[in-house]
Short mmCIF file of C-alpha atoms in Angstrom, two decimals:
data_model
loop_
_atom_site.label_atom_id
_atom_site.label_comp_id
_atom_site.label_asym_id
_atom_site.label_seq_id
_atom_site.Cartn_x
_atom_site.Cartn_y
_atom_site.Cartn_z
CA GLU A 1 20.08 -3.29 2.78
CA ALA A 2 18.72 -2.70 -0.59
CA GLY A 3 15.49 -1.91 -0.98
CA VAL A 4 13.25 -2.66 -3.45
CA ALA A 5 13.91 -1.60 -7.25
CA GLN A 6 11.85 -0.70 -9.92
CA SER A 7 12.53 0.27 -13.26
CA PRO A 8 11.13 2.78 -15.79
CA ARG A 9 10.19 5.34 -12.84
CA TYR A 10 8.17 7.01 -15.47
CA LYS A 11 6.21 6.24 -19.14
CA ILE A 12 4.32 7.92 -21.10
CA ILE A 13 2.34 5.90 -23.72
CA GLU A 14 -0.13 5.74 -26.01
CA LYS A 15 -3.56 3.82 -26.11
CA ARG A 16 -3.66 0.79 -27.59
CA GLN A 17 0.63 0.01 -27.19
CA SER A 18 1.67 -2.58 -24.80
CA VAL A 19 4.36 -1.30 -21.40
CA ALA A 20 6.43 -3.74 -19.48
CA PHE A 21 7.22 -2.64 -15.90
CA TRP A 22 10.12 -4.40 -14.05
CA CYS A 23 10.43 -5.34 -10.26
CA ASN A 24 13.56 -6.56 -8.24
CA PRO A 25 12.30 -6.94 -5.09
CA ILE A 26 14.62 -7.16 -1.66
CA SER A 27 16.96 -9.85 -1.14
CA GLY A 28 15.59 -12.83 0.47
CA HIS A 29 12.16 -12.21 0.14
CA ALA A 30 9.58 -14.83 -0.78
CA THR A 31 6.76 -12.63 -1.29
CA LEU A 32 6.04 -10.04 -3.88
CA TYR A 33 3.01 -7.83 -5.06
CA TRP A 34 2.10 -5.32 -7.94
CA TYR A 35 -0.08 -3.15 -6.76
CA GLN A 36 -2.02 -0.29 -9.06
CA GLN A 37 -2.20 3.20 -7.33
CA ILE A 38 -5.02 5.85 -9.23
CA LEU A 39 -4.59 9.11 -8.78
CA GLY A 40 -6.58 9.97 -5.72
CA GLN A 41 -6.80 6.30 -4.38
CA GLY A 42 -5.29 4.05 -2.45
CA PRO A 43 -2.72 1.16 -3.35
CA LYS A 44 -5.06 -2.36 -5.18
CA LEU A 45 -3.50 -5.39 -5.21
CA LEU A 46 -3.17 -6.87 -8.57
CA ILE A 47 -1.04 -9.73 -8.14
CA GLN A 48 0.61 -11.46 -5.46
CA PHE A 49 3.75 -13.94 -5.94
CA GLN A 50 5.01 -16.44 -3.26
CA ASN A 51 8.79 -17.58 -4.91
CA ASN A 52 7.83 -18.01 -8.72
CA GLY A 53 4.51 -19.23 -7.56
CA VAL A 54 0.92 -16.77 -8.13
CA VAL A 55 -1.03 -16.99 -4.64
CA ASP A 56 -3.69 -14.53 -5.51
CA ASP A 57 -4.17 -12.75 -9.31
CA SER A 58 -8.40 -12.18 -8.49
CA GLN A 59 -8.15 -8.28 -8.93
CA LEU A 60 -5.65 -8.67 -12.27
CA PRO A 61 -7.88 -8.02 -15.48
CA LYS A 62 -6.17 -10.72 -17.25
CA ASP A 63 -8.02 -9.94 -20.64
CA ARG A 64 -5.05 -6.73 -20.61
CA PHE A 65 -2.41 -7.68 -17.68
CA SER A 66 -0.21 -10.79 -17.70
CA ALA A 67 2.80 -10.82 -14.84
CA GLU A 68 5.29 -13.17 -14.34
CA ARG A 69 8.52 -14.33 -11.82
CA LEU A 70 10.50 -16.10 -13.46
CA LYS A 71 12.96 -18.07 -11.00
CA GLY A 72 11.22 -17.10 -7.94
CA VAL A 73 12.97 -13.35 -7.96
CA ASP A 74 12.91 -10.01 -10.23
CA SER A 75 9.21 -9.89 -11.90
CA THR A 76 7.49 -8.35 -14.92
CA LEU A 77 4.31 -6.73 -15.28
CA LYS A 78 2.66 -6.24 -18.35
CA ILE A 79 -0.13 -4.42 -20.54
CA GLN A 80 -1.16 -5.03 -23.78
CA PRO A 81 -3.15 -3.06 -24.96
CA ALA A 82 -3.31 -0.20 -22.89
CA LYS A 83 -5.96 1.64 -22.03
CA LEU A 84 -6.72 5.21 -20.78
CA GLU A 85 -8.01 3.96 -16.86
CA ASP A 86 -4.33 2.27 -16.95
CA SER A 87 -3.35 5.40 -16.35
CA ALA A 88 -1.83 4.81 -12.57
CA VAL A 89 1.45 4.62 -10.49
CA TYR A 90 2.44 0.66 -10.53
CA LEU A 91 4.10 -0.13 -7.43
CA CYS A 92 5.70 -3.43 -6.52
CA ALA A 93 6.10 -4.91 -2.95
CA SER A 94 8.06 -7.50 -1.14
CA SER A 95 8.10 -9.58 1.93
CA LEU A 96 9.37 -12.08 4.39
CA GLU A 97 6.88 -14.76 3.28
CA ALA A 98 3.00 -14.14 2.68
CA TYR A 99 1.89 -16.68 5.36
CA SER A 100 1.45 -14.28 7.91
CA SER A 101 0.74 -10.59 8.40
CA TYR A 102 3.53 -10.08 10.88
CA ASN A 103 5.23 -9.31 7.77
CA GLU A 104 6.16 -5.74 6.57
CA GLN A 105 5.68 -4.77 2.98
CA PHE A 106 8.49 -2.97 1.66
CA PHE A 107 7.73 -0.91 -1.03
CA GLY A 108 9.72 0.18 -4.16
CA PRO A 109 9.35 4.02 -5.83
CA GLY A 110 6.45 3.24 -8.34
CA THR A 111 6.29 3.20 -12.17
CA ARG A 112 3.72 6.48 -12.89
CA LEU A 113 1.98 5.50 -16.51
CA THR A 114 0.70 7.81 -18.12
CA VAL A 115 -1.88 6.61 -21.53
CA LEU A 116 -2.60 9.24 -24.05
CA ALA U 1 -15.58 -7.55 2.27
CA GLN U 2 -13.05 -5.79 4.52
CA LYS U 3 -12.99 -1.91 3.66
CA VAL U 4 -11.23 0.69 5.64
CA THR U 5 -12.23 4.48 5.17
CA GLN U 6 -10.51 7.41 5.69
CA ALA U 7 -13.34 10.48 5.53
CA GLN U 8 -10.49 13.17 5.72
CA THR U 9 -9.51 13.35 2.29
CA GLU U 10 -6.79 16.14 2.95
CA ILE U 11 -5.85 18.58 6.08
CA SER U 12 -4.13 21.39 6.30
CA VAL U 13 -2.43 22.43 9.45
CA VAL U 14 0.31 24.75 10.63
CA GLU U 15 3.23 23.76 12.30
CA LYS U 16 3.28 22.72 15.82
CA GLU U 17 -0.18 22.14 16.08
CA ASP U 18 -0.55 18.78 16.81
CA VAL U 19 -3.20 16.63 13.93
CA THR U 20 -5.16 13.16 14.20
CA LEU U 21 -5.77 11.16 11.31
CA ASP U 22 -9.01 8.98 11.03
CA CYS U 23 -9.50 5.27 10.27
CA VAL U 24 -12.28 3.84 10.11
CA TYR U 25 -12.75 0.00 9.31
CA GLU U 26 -14.96 -3.17 8.54
CA THR U 27 -14.43 -7.17 8.59
CA ARG U 28 -16.11 -9.79 9.76
CA ASP U 29 -13.09 -11.77 10.62
CA THR U 30 -11.82 -12.07 14.98
CA THR U 31 -7.98 -11.99 13.41
CA TYR U 32 -6.62 -9.37 11.71
CA TYR U 33 -3.87 -6.35 11.23
CA LEU U 34 -4.04 -2.46 10.80
CA PHE U 35 -0.90 -1.28 9.31
CA TRP U 36 -0.55 3.12 9.03
CA TYR U 37 1.51 3.67 5.94
CA LYS U 38 3.30 7.08 4.67
CA GLN U 39 3.52 8.03 0.86
CA PRO U 40 5.40 11.57 0.67
CA PRO U 41 5.90 12.92 -2.53
CA SER U 42 8.57 10.62 -3.73
CA GLY U 43 5.70 8.12 -4.16
CA GLU U 44 7.35 5.11 -1.63
CA LEU U 45 5.59 3.89 0.92
CA VAL U 46 6.75 3.78 4.32
CA PHE U 47 5.42 1.40 6.73
CA LEU U 48 4.96 3.00 9.86
CA ILE U 49 3.08 0.65 12.47
CA ARG U 50 1.51 -2.69 12.38
CA ARG U 51 -1.51 -3.50 15.16
CA ASN U 52 -3.11 -7.01 15.48
CA SER U 53 -7.06 -7.24 16.37
CA PHE U 54 -5.58 -8.86 19.57
CA ASP U 55 -4.31 -5.99 20.79
CA GLU U 56 -5.91 -2.54 22.15
CA GLN U 57 -2.87 -0.32 24.01
CA ASN U 58 -2.01 2.95 22.32
CA GLU U 59 1.23 3.31 21.11
CA ILE U 60 3.46 5.80 20.96
CA SER U 61 6.45 6.37 19.11
CA GLY U 62 8.22 9.89 19.32
CA ARG U 63 5.86 12.96 18.02
CA TYR U 64 3.82 9.83 16.91
CA SER U 65 0.60 7.86 18.39
CA TRP U 66 -1.73 5.16 17.73
CA ASN U 67 -5.67 4.98 18.72
CA PHE U 68 -6.75 1.56 17.76
CA GLN U 69 -10.29 1.33 19.35
CA LYS U 70 -12.33 -2.04 18.27
CA SER U 71 -14.75 -0.93 19.75
CA THR U 72 -15.74 1.48 17.51
CA SER U 73 -13.16 0.14 14.69
CA SER U 74 -11.21 2.78 14.49
CA PHE U 75 -7.51 3.59 14.03
CA ASN U 76 -6.33 6.57 14.89
CA PHE U 77 -3.19 8.05 13.84
CA THR U 78 -1.67 11.17 15.83
CA ILE U 79 1.06 13.60 15.01
CA THR U 80 2.03 15.47 17.65
CA ALA U 81 3.83 19.14 17.29
CA SER U 82 3.65 18.78 13.47
CA GLN U 83 6.53 18.97 11.05
CA VAL U 84 7.12 20.19 7.07
CA VAL U 85 8.47 16.85 6.98
CA ASP U 86 5.05 15.20 8.12
CA SER U 87 3.79 16.45 4.63
CA ALA U 88 2.71 13.45 2.91
CA VAL U 89 -0.47 11.34 1.66
CA TYR U 90 -0.79 9.11 5.36
CA PHE U 91 -2.86 5.39 4.37
CA CYS U 92 -4.81 2.77 6.69
CA ALA U 93 -4.72 -0.52 5.66
CA LEU U 94 -6.42 -3.53 6.84
CA SER U 95 -5.22 -7.53 6.80
CA GLU U 96 -7.52 -9.42 4.68
CA PRO U 97 -7.67 -13.31 3.71
CA SER U 98 -6.56 -13.56 -0.08
CA GLN U 99 -6.48 -16.52 -2.14
CA GLY U 100 -3.84 -19.61 -1.40
CA GLY U 101 -4.31 -18.96 2.36
CA SER U 102 -2.16 -15.97 2.69
CA GLU U 103 -2.93 -12.05 3.60
CA LYS U 104 -3.07 -8.72 1.42
CA LEU U 105 -3.79 -5.47 2.28
CA VAL U 106 -6.52 -3.38 1.76
CA PHE U 107 -6.30 0.14 1.49
CA GLY U 108 -8.09 2.97 2.28
CA LYS U 109 -7.51 5.94 -0.03
CA GLY U 110 -5.50 7.85 2.19
CA THR U 111 -5.32 11.12 3.97
CA LYS U 112 -3.15 14.28 2.40
CA LEU U 113 -2.02 15.60 5.02
CA THR U 114 0.30 19.07 5.19
CA VAL U 115 1.96 20.67 7.35
CA ASN U 116 3.16 24.85 6.54
CA PRO U 117 5.45 26.18 7.98
#
């Protein structure tokens, strides 16, 4: 079974530029998560989708971050404009469905963003 | 709000030593789930275990064992006879209700384990 795919793996941009990350979850997984992991910290949930609807985006900095999951499969996370403090690893995860903690979340390899 | 504390930032051991990673959590929920994940240098988080709040039985899986004590709000993880391949960052996580009636994970800051040959 293919895992969660993410691209690119690494990205270096200058502050105020825009950047987009892509995630393809495991086939059949209804729930998709984007996490931000700053160096030395645990992952922090940014946004959670159930199919193509947003379940939780309470920690997403909406003035600069946006995410979409068209057709309930792939997802894109965008930052515009980027700030220095956005330097982090952005992890995508998926699970069968959101409404039970029995669901294991499967994580992708992440995208390491460096903002200069 | 839920909180997970992993007080040990870094641990270094010699191969074959036993090592325990501590996890203390805070929650007001009576039903919750606790998790451990491993993050090797490649970066991908690997699920190790899930435990619900009603099951306080200790669990053993090969060289790994987990001690869940509700009375002290702890969910500690022990690796017996550590190996170099165990070197990674280990995260403890707690489920928390999120908007829309679903659940999300709250992670601790992680413990970096280095196993030296």
